């Protein structure tokens, strides 16, 4: 959905209703104010498009999300570029209140809450002053979407900055974030203390239940298929129940999606290609952020972007015409080497040997390389893929040097080890959410690959977790196995001896203490790798210290983790602006 120039002034315009008692009425009818905006259905649609667009604003999925927050905290990435201390801090679990990247995410998450509140308030004004009876069905649709997207933004606020998750009934009393459901008209209304963790999750659930009622029976098609529908609401509601420790309601709600939505796990070949602009809105997709290449806007800067510049940051490195390495964007970060081990890839770093076919009388080029990867390494790597000794999802999420490729300037080019990274590193490249048909500059730094925010695999695994928590381990194990079977190209509903896990403590591909004998955790990590979910699982399972021990370090330095690192620091600018705001423990 395109952003139709929603501006920051909309909430202010609505708030101006508190300032209508001037002794002299000088209102200009050509100027937007609370008496004439929103006064049409088109105005409301404009505001709705604005809150959808905010999901891919710069601090969220337009740029910062993944590589400048969650990928750092959960060590999905290592650093190709180490010259920015803010980034080093995030990758070492050492964020500070002045961290630029997280402050941008905070800003834009609150901007989404603000816009949602403005629309909800605007709907009330419209109903009171302008609506006809015929408008009500469409007003309910708009309202249902507004509540969903407000809950969506609050999900990130509480999941990044809430002092804790609710675990086994504990933690709900800890500090959450301010609870803001109305447009402020006076400064005092912005000076709000932090609500509790429980209060914020209660708000998220209440918003989703309102949305569920308003959007009951609603599905979309054609140009509207990216909008929130009833199944997106029920799926998010089930996830919110799981994340707030309400496993009984999580089981019921997630099961309703599985039984009633008509969704199914996509075949492996569809799944394999769907993160790079293909197979969008497929049978597995429940809610995806609709992104488009915009030739008129460079990247996510400004309020007009319809795409994302995430791909610039995580872009692969490929072989250039001279046989050397080129970055297909900024190529700042690459998959942490420990990731490969977890998927089951334990080969040493690729070594290059003299090319017996090299023509020394001709310049080195992509067709005439002085060195080539060791053929024995290539043969072993191909065999590992063909025999599925390595989890196939490794190759869905990453690109292996010399065995994988991308197209640049009309030519298929091998992926090469990450540029400017020491040869002691594996230095693979990311594959999800990058452009494989050209470099990121070829799409004007506006990657149009849709982001799968909720898909059926996530629902299955959350449902499995709910079943296990509710004493139904056998049923839960079956849903874990459904995900694993699809990963190995098998029918998800047919038992697969030799592939299926036989218990909840069975051996996985991982050999580390965290995931080695925990199929539920391993499958959530492997299936959703690179999609920005793992950090929140790490938080709610309280395995941050174990993860830091496993990953050990990034190129910026050793990973340091204490329990206060689960919650990110409230931005210093917010502490200074809001007299009622208090900092998270560990950052004073």
XYZ file of C-alpha atoms in Angstrom:
588
model
C 0.000 0.000 0.000
C 1.477 3.337 -0.986
C 1.959 6.113 1.536
C -0.168 9.034 0.406
C 1.776 11.789 2.176
C 0.313 11.554 5.665
C 2.006 14.318 7.623
C 2.856 14.663 11.276
C 0.387 17.534 11.642
C -2.730 15.352 11.555
C -2.765 14.624 15.317
C -2.094 18.303 15.969
C -4.987 19.308 13.753
C -7.330 17.055 15.669
C -6.009 18.373 18.951
C -6.774 21.921 17.822
C -10.378 21.318 18.818
C -9.256 22.430 22.288
C -8.365 25.847 20.899
C -11.638 26.911 19.261
C -12.727 29.517 21.811
C -10.829 32.429 20.347
C -12.666 35.773 20.642
C -12.034 36.300 16.940
C -12.799 33.567 14.376
C -10.159 33.807 11.689
C -10.444 30.238 10.392
C -9.500 29.821 6.772
C -11.805 27.214 5.158
C -8.956 26.212 2.851
C -6.776 25.175 5.807
C -7.006 21.766 7.457
C -8.417 21.874 10.973
C -10.519 19.719 13.263
C -13.724 21.140 11.803
C -13.014 20.006 8.261
C -10.564 17.121 8.617
C -11.467 14.342 8.479
C -14.764 15.205 6.846
C -14.823 12.674 4.000
C -14.218 8.963 3.605
C -11.243 9.888 1.434
C -9.697 11.724 4.385
C -10.080 8.653 6.562
C -8.568 6.433 3.878
C -5.647 8.842 3.631
C -5.058 8.551 7.378
C -5.348 4.764 7.211
C -2.749 4.603 4.468
C -0.500 6.695 6.691
C -0.496 4.180 9.537
C 0.126 1.303 7.132
C 3.022 3.254 5.619
C 4.507 3.907 9.042
C 5.249 0.196 9.414
C 8.045 0.689 6.908
C 9.193 4.081 8.157
C 12.923 4.567 8.559
C 13.199 3.391 12.161
C 11.082 0.301 11.470
C 10.999 -1.914 8.372
C 12.061 0.899 6.056
C 15.625 0.647 7.310
C 16.542 -0.016 10.955
C 14.540 -3.147 11.651
C 16.582 -6.355 11.543
C 20.173 -5.301 10.904
C 20.170 -2.279 13.214
C 18.308 -3.816 16.136
C 17.026 -7.403 16.385
C 19.817 -8.971 14.276
C 22.276 -7.284 16.652
C 20.720 -8.383 19.922
C 20.271 -12.031 18.908
C 23.606 -12.208 17.001
C 22.059 -13.186 13.687
C 24.735 -10.961 12.169
C 28.408 -10.229 12.381
C 29.937 -6.974 11.234
C 31.609 -6.236 7.953
C 31.860 -2.596 9.008
C 33.010 -1.756 12.535
C 33.583 2.002 12.300
C 30.324 3.066 13.988
C 30.364 2.717 17.777
C 26.555 2.803 18.082
C 26.414 -0.299 15.925
C 29.260 -2.009 17.744
C 27.414 -1.436 21.018
C 24.234 -3.055 19.754
C 26.085 -6.094 18.437
C 27.861 -6.520 21.780
C 24.627 -6.161 23.820
C 25.926 -2.862 25.126
C 23.374 -0.291 23.918
C 23.349 3.121 25.590
C 20.498 5.657 26.015
C 21.962 7.852 23.268
C 22.038 5.048 20.679
C 20.980 6.615 17.409
C 19.564 3.473 15.805
C 17.316 2.459 18.688
C 16.199 6.042 19.215
C 14.963 6.087 15.618
C 13.035 2.875 16.185
C 11.502 4.322 19.369
C 10.543 7.505 17.505
C 8.860 5.736 14.614
C 7.071 3.170 16.771
C 5.512 6.031 18.725
C 4.741 7.811 15.475
C 2.679 4.761 14.526
C 0.807 4.895 17.841
C 0.228 8.620 17.327
C -1.138 8.163 13.830
C -3.340 5.288 14.942
C -4.738 7.357 17.809
C -5.369 10.234 15.411
C -7.331 7.977 13.085
C -9.347 6.422 15.912
C -10.159 9.912 17.182
C -10.900 11.081 13.654
C -13.381 8.253 13.200
C -15.287 9.415 16.265
C -15.351 12.977 14.920
C -16.482 11.821 11.503
C -19.272 9.687 12.927
C -20.501 12.617 14.995
C -20.341 15.330 12.352
C -20.264 13.928 8.853
C -21.245 10.268 8.568
C -24.280 8.906 6.829
C -25.881 5.581 7.699
C -24.357 4.088 4.575
C -20.845 4.879 5.771
C -20.918 2.646 8.843
C -19.797 -0.656 7.230
C -16.700 0.995 5.777
C -16.035 2.916 8.995
C -15.928 -0.375 10.872
C -13.391 -1.736 8.388
C -11.159 1.303 8.845
C -11.503 1.179 12.617
C -10.638 -2.522 12.770
C -7.444 -1.942 10.821
C -6.510 1.062 12.969
C -6.730 -0.926 16.204
C -4.639 -3.735 14.713
C -1.869 -1.418 13.597
C -1.833 0.409 16.937
C -1.362 -2.982 18.606
C 1.388 -3.768 16.058
C 3.382 -0.680 17.021
C 2.862 -1.328 20.729
C 4.144 -4.872 20.178
C 7.546 -3.478 19.247
C 7.562 -0.880 22.005
C 6.892 -3.428 24.742
C 9.059 -6.152 23.176
C 12.129 -3.917 22.854
C 11.739 -1.591 25.851
C 9.504 -3.396 28.330
C 11.530 -4.311 31.383
C 10.457 -7.935 31.144
C 8.145 -10.451 29.497
C 5.459 -12.215 31.500
C 6.885 -15.654 32.213
C 5.110 -18.237 34.360
C 2.880 -15.531 35.733
C 5.801 -13.313 36.752
C 7.018 -10.001 35.312
C 3.695 -8.342 34.576
C 4.276 -5.765 37.297
C 7.575 -4.603 35.752
C 7.928 -1.368 33.787
C 6.415 -1.299 30.318
C 6.026 1.878 28.248
C 3.557 4.773 28.515
C -0.017 3.819 27.683
C -1.327 6.426 25.252
C -4.691 5.921 23.588
C -5.751 9.509 22.886
C -4.330 12.438 20.941
C -2.698 14.906 23.296
C -3.998 18.470 23.206
C -1.903 19.807 26.094
C 1.719 19.318 27.140
C 0.721 17.654 30.405
C -0.870 14.838 28.428
C 2.545 13.933 27.037
C 4.158 13.670 30.493
C 3.022 10.129 31.202
C 4.746 7.518 33.353
C 5.428 4.012 32.179
C 2.527 1.606 32.518
C 3.221 -1.942 33.634
C 4.168 -4.746 31.276
C 0.795 -6.367 31.976
C -1.108 -3.168 31.176
C 0.557 -2.860 27.774
C -0.123 -6.482 26.839
C -3.702 -5.999 28.030
C -3.963 -2.991 25.699
C -2.549 -4.968 22.770
C -5.000 -7.797 23.405
C -7.939 -5.421 23.886
C -7.104 -3.624 20.619
C -6.884 -6.931 18.785
C -10.180 -8.128 20.239
C -11.837 -4.896 19.071
C -10.275 -5.464 15.682
C -11.464 -9.068 15.695
C -15.065 -7.946 16.230
C -14.898 -5.192 13.624
C -13.230 -7.380 10.975
C -15.079 -10.635 11.641
C -15.643 -12.381 8.315
C -13.471 -9.875 6.415
C -10.957 -11.038 3.837
C -9.397 -8.991 1.060
C -8.367 -9.602 -2.523
C -6.798 -7.800 -5.462
C -5.157 -4.483 -4.632
C -6.438 -4.683 -1.047
C -4.952 -8.067 -0.205
C -2.202 -6.471 1.878
C -4.757 -5.094 4.347
C -5.421 -6.559 7.755
C -8.095 -9.262 7.600
C -9.771 -11.452 10.192
C -7.053 -14.107 10.026
C -4.271 -11.581 10.507
C -6.106 -10.379 13.603
C -6.697 -13.837 15.064
C -3.103 -14.875 14.373
C -1.665 -11.765 16.032
C -4.077 -12.202 18.931
C -2.909 -15.791 19.394
C 0.700 -14.601 19.338
C -0.084 -11.878 21.880
C -1.665 -14.465 24.181
C 1.447 -16.637 23.873
C 3.804 -13.725 24.482
C 1.795 -12.648 27.546
C 1.757 -16.134 29.093
C -1.934 -16.911 28.429
C -1.441 -20.358 26.956
C -5.061 -21.492 27.227
C -6.308 -18.640 25.034
C -3.264 -18.949 22.782
C -4.132 -22.566 22.018
C -7.792 -21.821 21.264
C -7.091 -18.757 19.120
C -4.238 -20.226 17.098
C -6.222 -23.403 16.482
C -9.051 -21.300 15.029
C -6.588 -19.942 12.463
C -5.266 -23.386 11.594
C -8.746 -24.854 11.204
C -10.593 -21.941 9.645
C -8.257 -19.777 7.605
C -7.726 -22.110 4.674
C -4.003 -21.351 4.921
C -1.450 -24.072 4.221
C 2.320 -24.340 4.323
C 3.664 -23.407 0.920
C 5.686 -26.060 -0.969
C 9.406 -25.791 -0.360
C 10.151 -24.278 -3.772
C 7.649 -21.483 -3.105
C 8.985 -20.956 0.418
C 12.547 -20.884 -0.903
C 11.850 -17.972 -3.264
C 9.248 -15.946 -1.401
C 11.603 -13.636 0.496
C 13.034 -12.049 -2.642
C 9.990 -10.453 -4.220
C 8.438 -13.639 -5.574
C 5.398 -15.679 -4.518
C 3.995 -12.831 -2.439
C 0.607 -13.320 -0.748
C 0.982 -17.087 -1.033
C -0.956 -19.801 0.785
C 1.191 -19.442 3.901
C 1.115 -15.667 4.193
C -1.112 -14.260 6.917
C 0.097 -10.671 7.181
C 2.879 -9.183 5.118
C 4.123 -5.632 4.791
C 3.536 -4.654 1.190
C 6.635 -2.954 -0.255
C 7.209 -1.560 -3.733
C 10.204 -0.272 -5.650
C 9.912 3.501 -5.934
C 11.956 5.070 -8.714
C 11.173 8.566 -7.454
C 12.512 8.177 -3.913
C 15.987 7.074 -2.866
C 15.648 4.573 -0.060
C 13.540 5.035 3.059
C 14.562 8.608 3.799
C 11.607 10.944 4.050
C 7.941 10.106 4.486
C 7.246 9.031 0.917
C 9.100 5.739 0.546
C 7.164 2.666 -0.520
C 10.115 0.279 -0.246
C 12.849 -0.616 2.213
C 16.573 -0.018 2.387
C 17.166 -2.992 4.697
C 18.630 -4.735 1.662
C 21.341 -2.089 1.370
C 22.668 -2.948 4.813
C 22.577 -6.748 4.472
C 23.325 -6.930 0.738
C 25.481 -9.806 -0.598
C 28.970 -9.612 -2.073
C 29.522 -10.960 -5.606
C 32.332 -11.478 -8.089
C 33.016 -8.434 -10.249
C 34.290 -8.400 -13.819
C 37.890 -8.495 -12.639
C 37.322 -11.551 -10.505
C 37.395 -9.595 -7.234
C 34.681 -8.882 -4.675
C 32.064 -6.161 -5.003
C 29.330 -5.214 -2.573
C 25.803 -5.139 -3.990
C 24.875 -2.344 -1.563
C 26.581 -1.092 1.554
C 27.048 -4.714 2.633
C 27.657 -3.779 6.254
C 26.766 -7.069 7.957
C 26.918 -10.785 7.211
C 25.626 -13.978 8.881
C 27.509 -14.870 12.029
C 29.753 -17.904 11.462
C 28.134 -19.678 14.416
C 24.876 -19.634 12.448
C 26.291 -22.041 9.890
C 27.263 -24.510 12.612
C 23.772 -24.431 14.086
C 22.261 -25.410 10.762
C 24.732 -28.304 10.591
C 27.387 -26.861 8.251
C 30.767 -27.644 9.791
C 33.120 -27.329 6.840
C 36.230 -25.173 7.337
C 36.565 -21.793 5.676
C 36.885 -22.176 1.918
C 40.463 -22.088 0.677
C 41.524 -20.936 -2.760
C 44.001 -22.850 -4.886
C 45.803 -21.946 -8.117
C 43.539 -22.258 -11.124
C 45.109 -24.760 -13.576
C 43.108 -23.183 -16.399
C 44.278 -19.629 -15.681
C 45.672 -17.832 -18.735
C 48.450 -15.609 -17.430
C 48.670 -13.874 -20.791
C 45.169 -12.414 -20.323
C 43.880 -10.110 -17.614
C 42.267 -11.673 -14.572
C 38.496 -11.653 -14.885
C 35.387 -13.466 -13.826
C 36.146 -15.936 -16.657
C 39.879 -16.084 -16.023
C 40.610 -16.293 -12.317
C 44.099 -16.906 -10.962
C 42.621 -18.771 -7.991
C 39.521 -20.891 -7.575
C 37.847 -22.489 -4.560
C 39.221 -25.904 -3.684
C 37.206 -28.394 -5.810
C 37.122 -30.827 -2.888
C 35.408 -28.186 -0.742
C 32.914 -27.469 -3.508
C 32.169 -31.169 -3.964
C 31.648 -31.702 -0.230
C 29.429 -28.651 0.019
C 27.274 -29.787 -2.890
C 26.955 -33.219 -1.362
C 25.863 -31.759 1.977
C 23.061 -29.930 0.175
C 22.009 -32.804 -2.037
C 21.865 -35.307 0.817
C 20.305 -32.774 3.229
C 22.960 -33.393 5.848
C 22.694 -29.663 6.480
C 19.303 -28.125 7.268
C 17.990 -26.887 3.875
C 16.852 -23.662 5.514
C 20.472 -22.574 5.760
C 20.327 -21.965 2.010
C 16.953 -20.209 2.233
C 18.422 -17.661 4.626
C 22.016 -17.347 3.428
C 24.184 -17.414 0.306
C 27.313 -19.583 0.242
C 30.400 -18.186 -1.484
C 31.168 -19.800 -4.847
C 28.162 -22.145 -4.746
C 25.385 -19.541 -4.837
C 24.975 -16.668 -7.256
C 23.060 -13.497 -8.078
C 22.492 -11.522 -11.262
C 24.175 -8.127 -11.656
C 24.319 -6.101 -14.858
C 22.657 -8.920 -16.763
C 25.206 -11.549 -15.773
C 24.989 -14.373 -13.246
C 27.840 -13.903 -10.798
C 29.133 -16.114 -7.985
C 28.696 -14.989 -4.417
C 32.136 -14.442 -2.866
C 33.283 -14.085 0.754
C 32.289 -10.782 2.270
C 34.415 -7.884 1.150
C 36.996 -6.488 3.615
C 36.459 -9.323 6.105
C 39.499 -11.415 7.130
C 39.830 -14.764 5.386
C 39.549 -16.538 8.735
C 35.789 -15.916 8.596
C 33.268 -17.929 6.581
C 31.824 -14.552 5.499
C 28.678 -15.800 3.740
C 25.905 -13.394 2.703
C 22.283 -12.974 3.705
C 19.604 -14.150 1.274
C 16.252 -13.126 2.779
C 15.077 -9.616 1.852
C 17.859 -8.829 -0.622
C 17.702 -8.235 -4.363
C 19.056 -11.254 -6.251
C 18.273 -9.814 -9.692
C 20.610 -6.840 -9.421
C 22.336 -4.729 -6.810
C 20.325 -2.583 -4.421
C 21.153 0.558 -6.368
C 19.305 -0.884 -9.368
C 16.052 -0.555 -7.412
C 16.939 2.955 -6.214
C 17.736 1.595 -2.746
C 14.023 0.753 -2.484
C 13.878 -3.014 -2.118
C 10.334 -4.124 -2.880
C 10.438 -7.592 -1.299
C 7.437 -7.909 0.993
C 8.150 -8.620 4.654
C 6.328 -11.672 6.027
C 5.367 -10.447 9.440
C 3.010 -13.345 10.217
C 2.924 -16.609 8.346
C 1.437 -20.013 9.042
C 4.764 -21.550 10.088
C 4.935 -19.059 12.969
C 1.339 -19.936 13.920
C 2.115 -23.676 13.855
C 5.130 -23.283 16.109
C 3.338 -21.012 18.569
C 0.446 -23.471 18.589
C 2.881 -26.321 19.250
C 4.312 -24.348 22.164
C 0.817 -23.707 23.525
C -0.049 -27.396 23.292
C 3.137 -28.349 25.116
C 2.537 -25.769 27.824
C -1.004 -27.109 28.206
C 0.162 -30.691 28.703
C -0.404 -31.966 25.150
C 3.180 -32.750 24.213
C 2.406 -35.362 21.576
C 0.150 -33.016 19.623
C 2.689 -30.232 19.984
C 5.478 -32.423 18.623
C 3.397 -33.177 15.525
C 3.122 -29.473 14.664
C 6.865 -29.067 15.120
C 7.370 -31.978 12.733
C 5.047 -30.428 10.162
C 7.445 -27.503 9.914
C 10.515 -29.713 9.686
C 8.992 -31.911 6.980
C 8.296 -28.940 4.742
C 11.883 -27.778 5.237
C 13.064 -31.088 3.799
C 10.674 -30.899 0.842
C 8.220 -33.459 2.227
C 4.422 -33.311 2.685
C 3.860 -31.589 6.011
C 0.979 -33.838 7.098
C 2.616 -37.211 6.408
C 4.871 -38.891 8.977
C 8.500 -38.975 7.835
C 10.611 -41.581 9.669
C 14.214 -40.494 9.816
C 13.209 -36.835 9.533
C 10.606 -36.482 12.270
C 11.603 -35.739 15.818
C 10.590 -38.577 18.120
C 10.537 -36.547 21.334
C 10.721 -32.982 22.616
C 14.347 -33.615 23.602
C 15.441 -35.247 20.347
C 18.705 -34.309 18.634
C 18.540 -31.319 16.283
C 21.053 -30.118 13.700
C 22.544 -27.847 16.346
C 25.280 -29.067 18.639
C 25.236 -26.179 21.141
C 23.699 -26.547 24.600
C 20.849 -24.130 23.846
C 19.323 -25.838 20.813
C 20.942 -29.267 20.595
C 18.116 -31.158 22.291
C 15.212 -28.735 22.039
C 13.282 -29.200 18.767
C 10.769 -26.443 19.565
C 13.417 -23.798 20.079
C 15.538 -25.051 17.201
C 12.631 -25.050 14.752
C 11.606 -21.506 15.685
C 15.210 -20.405 15.223
C 15.788 -22.251 11.926
C 12.375 -21.703 10.313
C 12.131 -17.990 11.110
C 15.845 -17.264 10.714
C 16.514 -13.758 9.448
C 12.908 -12.580 9.855
C 13.361 -10.640 13.080
C 11.558 -12.941 15.529
C 14.366 -14.696 17.373
C 15.292 -11.864 19.747
C 11.792 -11.824 21.213
C 11.950 -15.597 21.725
C 15.332 -15.174 23.414
C 13.751 -12.591 25.722
C 10.702 -14.582 26.716
C 12.701 -17.811 27.186
C 15.456 -15.966 29.096
C 18.295 -17.578 27.141
C 20.240 -14.382 26.424
C 23.269 -15.354 28.493
C 23.486 -18.799 26.882
C 23.210 -17.266 23.413
C 25.966 -14.783 24.177
C 28.158 -17.646 25.375
C 27.517 -19.545 22.154
C 28.207 -16.648 19.787
C 31.100 -15.302 21.911
C 32.060 -12.274 19.832
C 31.526 -10.151 16.772
C 34.174 -8.339 14.796
C 33.542 -5.235 16.917
C 34.546 -7.100 20.072
C 33.358 -9.631 22.670
C 29.644 -10.059 23.314
C 28.792 -8.968 26.848
C 25.441 -9.905 28.380
C 23.745 -9.273 31.703
C 20.092 -9.714 32.591
C 19.437 -5.983 32.193
C 20.367 -6.290 28.513
C 17.018 -7.934 27.726
C 15.364 -4.502 27.820
C 16.831 -1.719 25.710
C 17.558 1.705 27.213
C 14.854 4.357 27.005
C 16.282 7.084 24.727
C 17.973 9.874 26.651
C 15.994 12.435 24.673
C 12.777 10.867 25.986
C 14.036 10.922 29.582
C 14.777 14.631 29.201
C 11.477 15.459 27.463
C 9.142 13.489 29.738
C 9.497 14.341 33.430
C 7.551 11.199 34.370
C 9.745 8.797 32.430
C 12.171 6.524 34.266
C 15.036 4.570 32.739
C 15.281 0.799 32.517
C 17.548 -0.816 35.139
C 21.194 -0.994 34.165
C 21.321 2.234 32.147
C 21.378 4.963 34.790
